[in-house]
Amino acid sequence: MSHNYTCNFNLDDCIKKLGLDERGRVQQYITKEFKKNVQSYVPNDEAEKYEKPHRLIDSCHIENDTDIVWQTPYAKRLYYHPEYNFQGAPMRGAYWADRYMQNGGKEHLEQGARKVVKK
């Protein structure tokens, strides 16, 4: 007994339908949710030297629906220097994106992405 079976499967269509394409609904969810939740890890310390107390937090924006950028001259310096005395430490401080992901952020984003795919 022989069986003939033809499967017509288009991976690109599947990815698009699930919202997994670049700038798709899953990417947009993850980007917006990450930006919102990482803010409690971002330091305020250096911003006090400037006239706007939440300058680093407020400078965060999304580019191309995929990238989260902190647009200040000192963001990179603060990110890579845990030895600085941050106000609000240990929650706020260096490596804020990494620490958010390690403290439940990864799981939160994964669960949310699964819900978005099911829609």
mmCIF file of C-alpha atoms in Angstrom:
data_model
loop_
_atom_site.group_PDB
_atom_site.id
_atom_site.type_symbol
_atom_site.label_atom_id
_atom_site.label_comp_id
_atom_site.label_asym_id
_atom_site.label_seq_id
_atom_site.Cartn_x
_atom_site.Cartn_y
_atom_site.Cartn_z
ATOM 1 C CA MET A 1 0.000 0.000 0.000
ATOM 2 C CA SER A 2 1.487 3.329 -1.012
ATOM 3 C CA HIS A 3 0.403 6.774 -0.017
ATOM 4 C CA ASN A 4 1.080 9.970 -1.818
ATOM 5 C CA TYR A 5 1.078 13.142 0.177
ATOM 6 C CA THR A 6 1.931 16.647 -0.918
ATOM 7 C CA CYS A 7 2.548 19.334 1.641
ATOM 8 C CA ASN A 8 2.459 22.948 0.561
ATOM 9 C CA PHE A 9 3.993 24.891 3.402
ATOM 10 C CA ASN A 10 5.292 28.399 3.068
ATOM 11 C CA LEU A 11 7.489 29.331 6.039
ATOM 12 C CA ASP A 12 7.388 33.053 5.244
ATOM 13 C CA ASP A 13 3.574 33.059 5.277
ATOM 14 C CA CYS A 14 3.568 31.176 8.576
ATOM 15 C CA ILE A 15 5.999 33.602 10.198
ATOM 16 C CA LYS A 16 3.982 36.585 8.999
ATOM 17 C CA LYS A 17 0.637 35.100 10.094
ATOM 18 C CA LEU A 18 1.997 34.430 13.599
ATOM 19 C CA GLY A 19 3.418 37.958 13.816
ATOM 20 C CA LEU A 20 6.999 36.719 14.117
ATOM 21 C CA ASP A 21 8.389 38.792 11.260
ATOM 22 C CA GLU A 22 10.695 41.718 11.879
ATOM 23 C CA ARG A 23 8.571 44.635 13.094
ATOM 24 C CA GLY A 24 5.676 42.203 13.449
ATOM 25 C CA ARG A 25 3.259 42.225 16.353
ATOM 26 C CA VAL A 26 5.461 39.985 18.556
ATOM 27 C CA GLN A 27 8.482 42.243 18.050
ATOM 28 C CA GLN A 28 6.388 45.322 18.756
ATOM 29 C CA TYR A 29 5.009 43.764 21.947
ATOM 30 C CA ILE A 30 8.459 42.761 23.211
ATOM 31 C CA THR A 31 10.000 46.134 22.402
ATOM 32 C CA LYS A 32 7.249 48.158 24.094
ATOM 33 C CA GLU A 33 6.999 45.855 27.111
ATOM 34 C CA PHE A 34 10.782 45.784 27.602
ATOM 35 C CA LYS A 35 10.990 49.578 27.395
ATOM 36 C CA LYS A 36 8.207 49.970 29.950
ATOM 37 C CA ASN A 37 9.529 47.411 32.459
ATOM 38 C CA VAL A 38 13.265 48.134 32.288
ATOM 39 C CA GLN A 39 12.749 51.716 33.499
ATOM 40 C CA SER A 40 12.771 50.688 37.164
ATOM 41 C CA TYR A 41 16.350 49.418 36.663
ATOM 42 C CA VAL A 42 17.661 52.560 34.935
ATOM 43 C CA PRO A 43 19.678 54.853 37.229
ATOM 44 C CA ASN A 44 18.691 58.426 38.010
ATOM 45 C CA ASP A 45 22.040 59.259 39.607
ATOM 46 C CA GLU A 46 23.832 61.200 36.865
ATOM 47 C CA ALA A 47 20.675 62.958 35.759
ATOM 48 C CA GLU A 48 20.755 64.992 38.974
ATOM 49 C CA LYS A 49 23.823 66.823 37.636
ATOM 50 C CA TYR A 50 21.704 68.093 34.810
ATOM 51 C CA GLU A 51 18.595 70.148 35.260
ATOM 52 C CA LYS A 52 16.154 67.379 34.426
ATOM 53 C CA PRO A 53 15.960 64.699 37.151
ATOM 54 C CA HIS A 54 14.798 61.805 34.966
ATOM 55 C CA ARG A 55 16.791 62.645 31.870
ATOM 56 C CA LEU A 56 18.203 59.146 31.338
ATOM 57 C CA ILE A 57 14.839 57.472 31.759
ATOM 58 C CA ASP A 58 13.080 60.047 29.584
ATOM 59 C CA SER A 59 15.720 59.747 26.855
ATOM 60 C CA CYS A 60 14.737 56.152 26.142
ATOM 61 C CA HIS A 61 12.941 55.696 22.839
ATOM 62 C CA ILE A 62 12.191 53.054 20.211
ATOM 63 C CA GLU A 63 13.796 53.216 16.765
ATOM 64 C CA ASN A 64 12.604 51.230 13.749
ATOM 65 C CA ASP A 65 10.031 49.409 15.924
ATOM 66 C CA THR A 66 12.856 47.092 17.036
ATOM 67 C CA ASP A 67 15.598 48.977 18.906
ATOM 68 C CA ILE A 68 15.468 50.603 22.314
ATOM 69 C CA VAL A 69 17.926 53.482 22.571
ATOM 70 C CA TRP A 70 18.977 55.720 25.454
ATOM 71 C CA GLN A 71 19.876 58.959 23.713
ATOM 72 C CA THR A 72 22.152 60.723 26.175
ATOM 73 C CA PRO A 73 25.912 61.293 26.101
ATOM 74 C CA TYR A 74 26.442 59.453 29.395
ATOM 75 C CA ALA A 75 24.131 56.415 29.047
ATOM 76 C CA LYS A 76 26.908 54.099 27.824
ATOM 77 C CA ARG A 77 29.230 55.192 30.622
ATOM 78 C CA LEU A 78 26.563 54.492 33.264
ATOM 79 C CA TYR A 79 25.630 51.159 31.715
ATOM 80 C CA TYR A 80 29.138 49.697 31.940
ATOM 81 C CA HIS A 81 30.222 51.027 35.355
ATOM 82 C CA PRO A 82 28.639 49.195 38.299
ATOM 83 C CA GLU A 83 31.124 50.826 40.687
ATOM 84 C CA TYR A 84 29.244 54.143 40.500
ATOM 85 C CA ASN A 85 27.148 55.013 43.530
ATOM 86 C CA PHE A 86 23.655 54.923 42.046
ATOM 87 C CA GLN A 87 20.648 56.374 43.815
ATOM 88 C CA GLY A 88 18.068 53.633 44.193
ATOM 89 C CA ALA A 89 20.663 50.847 44.166
ATOM 90 C CA PRO A 90 20.649 47.893 44.113
ATOM 91 C CA MET A 91 17.519 47.985 41.930
ATOM 92 C CA ARG A 92 18.801 50.867 39.800
ATOM 93 C CA GLY A 93 22.283 50.717 38.375
ATOM 94 C CA ALA A 94 24.628 49.482 35.680
ATOM 95 C CA TYR A 95 23.706 46.726 33.225
ATOM 96 C CA TRP A 96 20.024 47.608 33.660
ATOM 97 C CA ALA A 97 18.855 45.678 30.581
ATOM 98 C CA ASP A 98 20.749 42.528 31.562
ATOM 99 C CA ARG A 99 19.564 42.708 35.154
ATOM 100 C CA TYR A 100 15.947 43.205 34.102
ATOM 101 C CA MET A 101 16.138 40.104 31.906
ATOM 102 C CA GLN A 102 17.745 38.057 34.716
ATOM 103 C CA ASN A 103 15.159 39.169 37.282
ATOM 104 C CA GLY A 104 12.093 37.757 35.570
ATOM 105 C CA GLY A 105 12.026 39.950 32.481
ATOM 106 C CA LYS A 106 12.872 37.119 30.116
ATOM 107 C CA GLU A 107 10.053 34.935 31.422
ATOM 108 C CA HIS A 108 7.593 37.835 31.388
ATOM 109 C CA LEU A 109 8.416 38.680 27.770
ATOM 110 C CA GLU A 110 8.241 35.017 26.695
ATOM 111 C CA GLN A 111 4.803 34.562 28.269
ATOM 112 C CA GLY A 112 3.521 37.742 26.675
ATOM 113 C CA ALA A 113 4.941 36.810 23.265
ATOM 114 C CA ARG A 114 3.141 33.444 23.446
ATOM 115 C CA LYS A 115 -0.146 35.240 24.113
ATOM 116 C CA VAL A 116 0.443 37.603 21.192
ATOM 117 C CA VAL A 117 1.139 34.675 18.844
ATOM 118 C CA LYS A 118 -2.131 32.991 19.863
ATOM 119 C CA LYS A 119 -4.213 36.046 18.904
#
